[in-house]
mmCIF file of C-alpha atoms and ligand atoms in Angstrom:
data_model
loop_
_atom_site.group_PDB
_atom_site.id
_atom_site.type_symbol
_atom_site.label_atom_id
_atom_site.label_comp_id
_atom_site.label_asym_id
_atom_site.label_seq_id
_atom_site.Cartn_x
_atom_site.Cartn_y
_atom_site.Cartn_z
ATOM 1 C CA MET A 18 78.490 -50.181 -71.329
ATOM 2 C CA ALA A 19 77.774 -46.944 -73.298
ATOM 3 C CA ARG A 20 79.925 -44.067 -72.162
ATOM 4 C CA CYS A 21 78.616 -40.891 -73.816
ATOM 5 C CA LEU A 22 81.817 -40.143 -75.686
ATOM 6 C CA LEU A 23 82.254 -36.903 -77.695
ATOM 7 C CA LEU A 24 82.666 -37.709 -81.378
ATOM 8 C CA GLU A 25 85.893 -36.091 -82.515
ATOM 9 C CA LYS A 26 88.694 -36.403 -85.016
ATOM 10 C CA SER A 27 90.334 -39.302 -83.169
ATOM 11 C CA ASN A 28 87.288 -41.601 -83.076
ATOM 12 C CA VAL A 29 85.159 -40.452 -86.063
ATOM 13 C CA LYS A 30 86.630 -42.963 -88.586
ATOM 14 C CA GLU A 31 86.022 -45.915 -86.322
ATOM 15 C CA PHE A 32 82.472 -44.572 -85.750
ATOM 16 C CA LEU A 33 81.694 -44.093 -89.434
ATOM 17 C CA ASP A 34 83.045 -47.562 -90.308
ATOM 18 C CA SER A 35 80.840 -49.185 -87.642
ATOM 19 C CA PHE A 36 77.444 -48.660 -89.348
ATOM 20 C CA ASP A 37 75.787 -48.714 -92.702
ATOM 21 C CA THR A 38 72.268 -47.683 -91.619
ATOM 22 C CA ILE A 39 71.151 -44.519 -89.886
ATOM 23 C CA LEU A 40 67.829 -44.041 -88.070
ATOM 24 C CA THR A 41 67.373 -40.358 -87.344
ATOM 25 C CA ASP A 42 64.831 -38.847 -85.051
ATOM 26 C CA CYS A 43 63.177 -35.809 -86.675
ATOM 27 C CA ASP A 44 62.214 -33.040 -84.215
ATOM 28 C CA GLY A 45 65.278 -31.844 -82.370
ATOM 29 C CA VAL A 46 67.749 -33.355 -84.839
ATOM 30 C CA LEU A 47 66.586 -32.271 -88.323
ATOM 31 C CA TRP A 48 64.382 -29.338 -87.311
ATOM 32 C CA GLU A 49 63.120 -27.645 -84.213
ATOM 33 C CA GLY A 50 59.480 -27.903 -83.121
ATOM 34 C CA ALA A 51 57.114 -26.298 -85.556
ATOM 35 C CA ALA A 52 59.892 -24.423 -87.379
ATOM 36 C CA ASP A 53 59.603 -24.562 -91.119
ATOM 37 C CA TYR A 54 63.345 -24.452 -91.691
ATOM 38 C CA PRO A 55 65.997 -27.126 -90.984
ATOM 39 C CA ILE A 56 68.676 -26.947 -88.317
ATOM 40 C CA PRO A 57 71.492 -25.203 -90.225
ATOM 41 C CA GLY A 58 73.827 -27.477 -92.098
ATOM 42 C CA VAL A 59 72.011 -30.715 -91.193
ATOM 43 C CA PRO A 60 70.440 -31.382 -94.646
ATOM 44 C CA GLU A 61 73.975 -31.159 -96.123
ATOM 45 C CA THR A 62 75.303 -33.576 -93.456
ATOM 46 C CA ILE A 63 72.544 -36.126 -94.262
ATOM 47 C CA GLN A 64 73.531 -35.774 -98.003
ATOM 48 C CA GLN A 65 77.198 -36.373 -97.125
ATOM 49 C CA LEU A 66 76.258 -39.526 -95.219
ATOM 50 C CA LYS A 67 74.111 -40.791 -98.097
ATOM 51 C CA LYS A 68 76.990 -40.175 -100.528
ATOM 52 C CA MET A 69 79.154 -42.338 -98.276
ATOM 53 C CA GLY A 70 76.607 -45.111 -98.935
ATOM 54 C CA LYS A 71 74.749 -44.928 -95.605
ATOM 55 C CA ARG A 72 70.980 -45.799 -95.711
ATOM 56 C CA VAL A 73 68.922 -43.189 -93.867
ATOM 57 C CA PHE A 74 65.513 -43.751 -92.221
ATOM 58 C CA TYR A 75 63.499 -41.010 -90.533
ATOM 59 C CA VAL A 76 61.836 -42.200 -87.293
ATOM 60 C CA SER A 77 59.504 -39.949 -85.344
ATOM 61 C CA ASN A 78 57.154 -40.376 -82.381
ATOM 62 C CA ASN A 79 54.925 -37.576 -83.721
ATOM 63 C CA SER A 80 51.663 -39.420 -84.459
ATOM 64 C CA THR A 81 49.960 -36.417 -86.026
ATOM 65 C CA LYS A 82 51.432 -37.100 -89.489
ATOM 66 C CA THR A 83 51.154 -39.959 -91.978
ATOM 67 C CA ARG A 84 54.244 -41.138 -93.774
ATOM 68 C CA ALA A 85 53.117 -39.249 -96.920
ATOM 69 C CA GLU A 86 52.801 -36.023 -94.809
ATOM 70 C CA TYR A 87 56.303 -36.561 -93.388
ATOM 71 C CA VAL A 88 57.663 -36.793 -96.898
ATOM 72 C CA VAL A 89 56.083 -33.411 -97.753
ATOM 73 C CA LYS A 90 57.585 -31.824 -94.571
ATOM 74 C CA CYS A 91 61.007 -33.403 -95.176
ATOM 75 C CA GLN A 92 61.143 -32.253 -98.798
ATOM 76 C CA LYS A 93 60.152 -28.722 -97.768
ATOM 77 C CA LEU A 94 63.015 -28.681 -95.251
ATOM 78 C CA GLN A 95 65.584 -29.956 -97.791
ATOM 79 C CA TYR A 96 65.590 -33.634 -96.644
ATOM 80 C CA ASP A 97 65.179 -35.742 -99.767
ATOM 81 C CA THR A 98 63.123 -38.837 -98.807
ATOM 82 C CA THR A 99 60.427 -41.387 -99.819
ATOM 83 C CA GLU A 100 57.629 -42.938 -97.796
ATOM 84 C CA GLU A 101 59.569 -46.193 -97.458
ATOM 85 C CA GLU A 102 62.284 -44.292 -95.553
ATOM 86 C CA VAL A 103 59.870 -42.851 -92.937
ATOM 87 C CA VAL A 104 58.512 -44.675 -89.880
ATOM 88 C CA GLY A 105 56.251 -42.443 -87.762
ATOM 89 C CA SER A 106 54.544 -43.739 -84.625
ATOM 90 C CA ALA A 107 51.133 -43.619 -86.377
ATOM 91 C CA TYR A 108 52.402 -45.910 -89.127
ATOM 92 C CA ALA A 109 54.179 -48.198 -86.642
ATOM 93 C CA THR A 110 50.896 -48.498 -84.645
ATOM 94 C CA ALA A 111 48.733 -49.344 -87.658
ATOM 95 C CA GLN A 112 51.296 -51.914 -88.861
ATOM 96 C CA TYR A 113 51.548 -53.436 -85.362
ATOM 97 C CA VAL A 114 47.782 -53.750 -84.959
ATOM 98 C CA LYS A 115 47.335 -55.219 -88.476
ATOM 99 C CA HIS A 116 50.346 -57.515 -88.874
ATOM 100 C CA THR A 117 51.599 -58.341 -85.373
ATOM 101 C CA LEU A 118 48.243 -58.601 -83.641
ATOM 102 C CA GLY A 119 46.344 -59.626 -86.766
ATOM 103 C CA TYR A 120 43.469 -57.319 -85.713
ATOM 104 C CA LYS A 121 41.416 -56.009 -88.596
ATOM 105 C CA GLY A 122 38.154 -55.127 -86.744
ATOM 106 C CA LYS A 123 36.838 -51.724 -85.676
ATOM 107 C CA VAL A 124 39.146 -49.365 -83.647
ATOM 108 C CA TYR A 125 38.225 -46.525 -81.361
ATOM 109 C CA ILE A 126 40.910 -43.837 -81.722
ATOM 110 C CA ILE A 127 41.865 -41.034 -79.394
ATOM 111 C CA GLY A 128 44.225 -39.228 -81.746
ATOM 112 C CA SER A 129 44.474 -37.045 -84.838
ATOM 113 C CA SER A 130 44.331 -37.295 -88.596
ATOM 114 C CA GLY A 131 47.817 -38.901 -88.924
ATOM 115 C CA ILE A 132 46.605 -41.999 -87.087
ATOM 116 C CA ALA A 133 43.318 -42.033 -89.045
ATOM 117 C CA GLY A 134 45.261 -41.847 -92.269
ATOM 118 C CA GLU A 135 47.590 -44.770 -91.390
ATOM 119 C CA PHE A 136 44.634 -46.931 -90.291
ATOM 120 C CA ASP A 137 42.785 -46.074 -93.531
ATOM 121 C CA ALA A 138 45.918 -47.078 -95.522
ATOM 122 C CA ALA A 139 46.019 -50.407 -93.557
ATOM 123 C CA GLY A 140 42.327 -50.958 -94.354
ATOM 124 C CA ILE A 141 41.254 -51.013 -90.682
ATOM 125 C CA PRO A 142 37.896 -49.324 -89.877
ATOM 126 C CA HIS A 143 37.994 -46.709 -87.123
ATOM 127 C CA PHE A 144 36.201 -43.728 -85.579
ATOM 128 C CA GLY A 145 36.880 -41.170 -82.794
ATOM 129 C CA VAL A 146 39.244 -38.698 -84.457
ATOM 130 C CA GLY A 147 38.117 -35.072 -84.242
ATOM 131 C CA GLU A 148 35.750 -33.296 -81.868
ATOM 132 C CA ASP A 149 33.484 -35.541 -79.776
ATOM 133 C CA GLY A 150 30.196 -33.804 -80.792
ATOM 134 C CA TRP A 151 29.168 -33.698 -77.130
ATOM 135 C CA ASN A 152 28.285 -29.998 -77.096
ATOM 136 C CA GLY A 153 28.634 -29.602 -73.331
ATOM 137 C CA ARG A 154 25.741 -31.795 -72.229
ATOM 138 C CA GLY A 155 25.624 -32.939 -68.592
ATOM 139 C CA LEU A 156 27.456 -35.733 -66.807
ATOM 140 C CA ARG A 157 24.399 -38.040 -66.647
ATOM 141 C CA ASP A 158 24.059 -37.918 -70.438
ATOM 142 C CA LEU A 159 27.405 -39.671 -70.742
ATOM 143 C CA LEU A 160 25.581 -42.943 -70.102
ATOM 144 C CA ASP A 161 23.564 -42.403 -73.271
ATOM 145 C CA ILE A 162 26.748 -42.688 -75.383
ATOM 146 C CA LYS A 163 26.344 -45.731 -77.671
ATOM 147 C CA ILE A 164 29.090 -48.261 -77.218
ATOM 148 C CA ASP A 165 29.814 -50.206 -80.462
ATOM 149 C CA PRO A 166 30.050 -53.947 -79.656
ATOM 150 C CA GLU A 167 32.363 -54.499 -82.670
ATOM 151 C CA VAL A 168 35.168 -52.356 -81.167
ATOM 152 C CA LYS A 169 37.826 -54.634 -79.674
ATOM 153 C CA CYS A 170 40.767 -52.217 -79.880
ATOM 154 C CA VAL A 171 41.433 -48.708 -78.498
ATOM 155 C CA VAL A 172 44.361 -46.706 -79.884
ATOM 156 C CA VAL A 173 45.627 -43.639 -78.061
ATOM 157 C CA GLY A 174 47.865 -40.926 -79.560
ATOM 158 C CA PHE A 175 48.220 -37.170 -79.546
ATOM 159 C CA ASP A 176 44.747 -35.489 -79.608
ATOM 160 C CA LEU A 177 44.076 -31.782 -79.271
ATOM 161 C CA HIS A 178 40.402 -32.611 -78.731
ATOM 162 C CA PHE A 179 41.065 -35.022 -75.881
ATOM 163 C CA ASN A 180 38.553 -34.518 -73.064
ATOM 164 C CA TYR A 181 36.433 -36.267 -70.435
ATOM 165 C CA VAL A 182 33.964 -37.639 -72.999
ATOM 166 C CA LYS A 183 36.728 -39.364 -74.890
ATOM 167 C CA LEU A 184 38.264 -40.652 -71.656
ATOM 168 C CA PHE A 185 34.859 -42.068 -70.649
ATOM 169 C CA THR A 186 34.374 -43.684 -74.080
ATOM 170 C CA ALA A 187 37.810 -45.333 -73.964
ATOM 171 C CA GLN A 188 37.126 -46.555 -70.455
ATOM 172 C CA GLN A 189 33.885 -48.196 -71.585
ATOM 173 C CA TYR A 190 35.574 -50.170 -74.334
ATOM 174 C CA LEU A 191 38.548 -51.066 -72.143
ATOM 175 C CA SER A 192 36.371 -52.421 -69.382
ATOM 176 C CA ASP A 193 36.235 -55.453 -71.599
ATOM 177 C CA PRO A 194 39.531 -57.310 -70.846
ATOM 178 C CA GLU A 195 39.530 -58.687 -74.405
ATOM 179 C CA CYS A 196 39.674 -55.170 -75.858
ATOM 180 C CA LEU A 197 43.240 -54.346 -77.058
ATOM 181 C CA PHE A 198 44.835 -51.174 -75.622
ATOM 182 C CA ILE A 199 47.540 -49.651 -77.796
ATOM 183 C CA ALA A 200 49.391 -46.344 -77.624
ATOM 184 C CA THR A 201 51.429 -44.630 -80.354
ATOM 185 C CA ASN A 202 54.029 -43.255 -77.930
ATOM 186 C CA THR A 203 54.370 -41.942 -74.368
ATOM 187 C CA ASP A 204 56.572 -38.830 -74.762
ATOM 188 C CA SER A 205 56.242 -36.836 -71.565
ATOM 189 C CA ALA A 206 56.510 -33.466 -73.255
ATOM 190 C CA LEU A 207 56.590 -31.786 -76.614
ATOM 191 C CA PRO A 208 58.972 -29.053 -77.568
ATOM 192 C CA ALA A 209 56.946 -25.947 -78.432
ATOM 193 C CA GLY A 210 59.836 -24.021 -80.016
ATOM 194 C CA GLY A 211 61.646 -21.160 -78.368
ATOM 195 C CA GLY A 212 62.342 -23.315 -75.283
ATOM 196 C CA GLY A 213 58.635 -23.803 -74.466
ATOM 197 C CA ILE A 214 57.338 -27.206 -73.392
ATOM 198 C CA LEU A 215 53.827 -28.693 -73.931
ATOM 199 C CA PRO A 216 52.297 -31.831 -72.369
ATOM 200 C CA GLY A 217 53.067 -34.852 -74.562
ATOM 201 C CA THR A 218 51.072 -37.910 -75.611
ATOM 202 C CA GLY A 219 52.238 -39.729 -72.447
ATOM 203 C CA ALA A 220 49.943 -37.470 -70.406
ATOM 204 C CA ILE A 221 46.903 -38.596 -72.421
ATOM 205 C CA VAL A 222 47.918 -42.268 -72.339
ATOM 206 C CA SER A 223 48.426 -42.041 -68.554
ATOM 207 C CA ALA A 224 44.927 -40.662 -68.076
ATOM 208 C CA VAL A 225 43.457 -43.640 -69.935
ATOM 209 C CA GLU A 226 45.696 -46.052 -68.031
ATOM 210 C CA PHE A 227 44.806 -44.515 -64.696
ATOM 211 C CA SER A 228 41.072 -44.601 -65.351
ATOM 212 C CA THR A 229 41.087 -48.220 -66.546
ATOM 213 C CA GLY A 230 43.785 -49.730 -64.370
ATOM 214 C CA ARG A 231 45.315 -51.127 -67.552
ATOM 215 C CA GLN A 232 48.638 -50.649 -69.235
ATOM 216 C CA ALA A 233 48.888 -49.796 -72.966
ATOM 217 C CA THR A 234 51.188 -51.571 -75.401
ATOM 218 C CA VAL A 235 53.334 -48.796 -76.812
ATOM 219 C CA CYS A 236 54.449 -48.897 -80.453
ATOM 220 C CA GLY A 237 56.733 -45.837 -80.846
ATOM 221 C CA LYS A 238 60.266 -45.208 -79.561
ATOM 222 C CA PRO A 239 61.733 -46.701 -77.343
ATOM 223 C CA HIS A 240 59.529 -49.777 -77.763
ATOM 224 C CA ASN A 241 60.324 -52.651 -80.082
ATOM 225 C CA PRO A 242 57.376 -52.501 -82.576
ATOM 226 C CA LEU A 243 59.006 -49.507 -84.338
ATOM 227 C CA GLY A 244 62.404 -51.170 -84.467
ATOM 228 C CA ASP A 245 60.881 -54.480 -85.570
ATOM 229 C CA ILE A 246 59.280 -52.797 -88.584
ATOM 230 C CA LEU A 247 62.675 -51.628 -89.769
ATOM 231 C CA VAL A 248 64.129 -55.099 -89.334
ATOM 232 C CA GLN A 249 61.188 -56.920 -90.950
ATOM 233 C CA GLN A 250 60.309 -54.480 -93.794
ATOM 234 C CA HIS A 251 63.807 -53.186 -94.620
ATOM 235 C CA GLY A 252 66.093 -55.907 -93.342
ATOM 236 C CA ILE A 253 68.232 -53.533 -91.289
ATOM 237 C CA ASN A 254 70.913 -55.072 -89.122
ATOM 238 C CA PRO A 255 70.742 -53.479 -85.691
ATOM 239 C CA LYS A 256 74.453 -54.220 -85.048
ATOM 240 C CA ARG A 257 75.340 -52.078 -88.129
ATOM 241 C CA THR A 258 72.830 -49.322 -87.292
ATOM 242 C CA ILE A 259 73.205 -46.005 -85.456
ATOM 243 C CA MET A 260 70.210 -44.194 -83.912
ATOM 244 C CA ILE A 261 70.574 -40.404 -83.853
ATOM 245 C CA GLY A 262 68.256 -38.491 -81.500
ATOM 246 C CA ASP A 263 67.779 -35.695 -78.987
ATOM 247 C CA ARG A 264 66.011 -37.652 -76.217
ATOM 248 C CA LEU A 265 67.430 -40.177 -73.800
ATOM 249 C CA ASP A 266 64.209 -42.003 -72.821
ATOM 250 C CA THR A 267 62.956 -42.520 -76.356
ATOM 251 C CA ASP A 268 65.825 -42.317 -78.901
ATOM 252 C CA MET A 269 68.775 -43.571 -76.867
ATOM 253 C CA ALA A 270 66.602 -46.185 -75.095
ATOM 254 C CA LEU A 271 65.424 -47.412 -78.544
ATOM 255 C CA ALA A 272 69.060 -47.898 -79.553
ATOM 256 C CA HIS A 273 69.662 -50.001 -76.419
ATOM 257 C CA ASN A 274 66.371 -51.957 -76.728
ATOM 258 C CA CYS A 275 67.064 -52.923 -80.343
ATOM 259 C CA GLY A 276 70.806 -53.625 -79.999
ATOM 260 C CA MET A 277 71.963 -50.510 -81.916
ATOM 261 C CA ARG A 278 74.285 -47.729 -80.849
ATOM 262 C CA GLY A 279 73.044 -44.248 -80.044
ATOM 263 C CA LEU A 280 74.347 -40.770 -80.967
ATOM 264 C CA LEU A 281 72.831 -37.962 -78.898
ATOM 265 C CA VAL A 282 72.672 -34.423 -80.347
ATOM 266 C CA LEU A 283 72.157 -31.420 -78.166
ATOM 267 C CA THR A 284 69.976 -29.437 -80.588
ATOM 268 C CA GLY A 285 66.717 -30.549 -78.930
ATOM 269 C CA PHE A 286 65.352 -31.773 -75.615
ATOM 270 C CA THR A 287 68.448 -33.007 -73.728
ATOM 271 C CA LYS A 288 71.279 -31.164 -72.094
ATOM 272 C CA LEU A 289 74.735 -32.837 -71.770
ATOM 273 C CA GLU A 290 74.372 -32.766 -67.944
ATOM 274 C CA ASP A 291 71.242 -34.960 -68.250
ATOM 275 C CA ALA A 292 73.208 -37.615 -70.148
ATOM 276 C CA ARG A 293 76.265 -37.341 -67.876
ATOM 277 C CA ARG A 294 73.992 -37.789 -64.821
ATOM 278 C CA LEU A 295 72.902 -41.207 -66.238
ATOM 279 C CA THR A 296 76.482 -42.396 -66.519
ATOM 280 C CA ALA A 297 76.817 -42.081 -62.746
ATOM 281 C CA SER A 298 73.591 -44.023 -61.965
ATOM 282 C CA ASN A 299 73.397 -47.682 -60.916
ATOM 283 C CA SER A 300 69.867 -48.112 -62.250
ATOM 284 C CA ILE A 301 69.647 -50.507 -65.220
ATOM 285 C CA ALA A 302 66.869 -48.387 -66.683
ATOM 286 C CA HIS A 303 69.172 -45.342 -66.659
ATOM 287 C CA GLN A 304 72.096 -47.250 -68.093
ATOM 288 C CA LYS A 305 69.831 -48.295 -70.957
ATOM 289 C CA GLN A 306 69.511 -44.625 -71.959
ATOM 290 C CA ILE A 307 73.156 -43.634 -71.977
ATOM 291 C CA PRO A 308 74.257 -42.482 -75.437
ATOM 292 C CA HIS A 309 77.300 -44.167 -76.932
ATOM 293 C CA TYR A 310 78.349 -40.860 -78.476
ATOM 294 C CA TYR A 311 77.277 -37.281 -78.437
ATOM 295 C CA LEU A 312 77.733 -34.113 -80.556
ATOM 296 C CA PRO A 313 76.485 -30.566 -80.103
ATOM 297 C CA SER A 314 74.669 -30.805 -83.487
ATOM 298 C CA LEU A 315 74.521 -33.255 -86.348
ATOM 299 C CA VAL A 316 76.205 -30.625 -88.452
ATOM 300 C CA ASP A 317 79.362 -31.291 -86.430
ATOM 301 C CA LEU A 318 79.452 -34.802 -87.895
ATOM 302 C CA GLY A 319 79.445 -33.208 -91.365
ATOM 303 C CA LYS A 320 82.373 -30.981 -90.282
ATOM 304 C CA LEU A 321 84.338 -33.929 -88.947
ATOM 305 C CA ILE A 322 83.779 -35.825 -92.248
ATOM 306 C CA THR A 323 85.111 -32.967 -94.363
ATOM 307 C CA GLU A 324 88.085 -32.024 -92.054
HETATM 308 N N1 PLP B 22 54.585 -36.097 -80.615
HETATM 309 C C1 PLP B 22 54.081 -34.981 -81.168
HETATM 310 C C2 PLP B 22 52.607 -34.743 -81.202
HETATM 311 C C3 PLP B 22 54.983 -34.012 -81.729
HETATM 312 O O1 PLP B 22 54.475 -32.861 -82.244
HETATM 313 C C4 PLP B 22 56.365 -34.291 -81.668
HETATM 314 C C5 PLP B 22 57.336 -33.331 -82.254
HETATM 315 O O2 PLP B 22 56.929 -32.407 -82.954
HETATM 316 C C6 PLP B 22 56.817 -35.519 -81.126
HETATM 317 C C7 PLP B 22 55.914 -36.406 -80.623
HETATM 318 C C8 PLP B 22 58.258 -35.855 -81.101
HETATM 319 O O3 PLP B 22 58.688 -36.148 -82.393
HETATM 320 P P1 PLP B 22 60.158 -36.764 -82.666
HETATM 321 O O4 PLP B 22 60.132 -38.200 -82.281
HETATM 322 O O5 PLP B 22 60.382 -36.552 -84.152
HETATM 323 O O6 PLP B 22 61.046 -35.949 -81.838
HETATM 324 CA CA1 CA B 23 63.128 -35.661 -81.113
#
């Protein structure tokens, strides 16, 4: 069982020898919220790990960006990367729909341009991203909305324009039991920077689930589609992989679900007491979120390496 051990001088060598691949969460590990600067010292730590021969992949539940847009953000914040090293939840979702489900038909999307971009790249036709064009007409007019009979898949992600019209439209498509229902991720909250919290994609997915009585298949962390992509496309060996993250229910749970080990850092969403509370719980779901290790910041790993 994972025990949430502090990484320190006495166990860091054993830790470093135990993996050759790193999956790192982005927000809360590499940078904070919308900040356009990195968490101090972390770019240098990632460089140190790469120099030691570790492969690094960037994995994020943020569905608002394509892989190409992540590369731009990473480069700006001093993380040297390529598209192949980035797996965002929008990319994971488009790949899952295309390759795992083999669906290439039309998709109704509640989401933003990152999802649209990844479905374009996968060659899957879609609509729904952006404002709904409803212009505040009345409730009765909803029934005039044209439902496209070719749509057999609804994808839900983060959408600043999410509203009742979009909820109604998704419900219409999903009333067909053959229509696929896929979500990018179900994060409960988003860090807004400066300690603020915003409702996350999970709140939008829950609204669609509640109104349809159906449950979405989720592609992002902690669910397997994201991990499967890394195994299938990059041949990573989960037993020799460490997942670094700031959340228990997404990052640390992904580590457990995919048979990796998890390193929690305290520069984001989670406080040490939250992780410690899990170690005292008998619930299997809680035990599957316990970090194997923790550090105040990823920069502390860099310090342990140079000591
Ligand atoms: N979803 C959205 C819309 C976000 O903006 C963020 C963080 O910025 C996340 C999810 C969480 O991303 P990560 O998995 O990199 O922490
Ligand atoms: Ca995070």
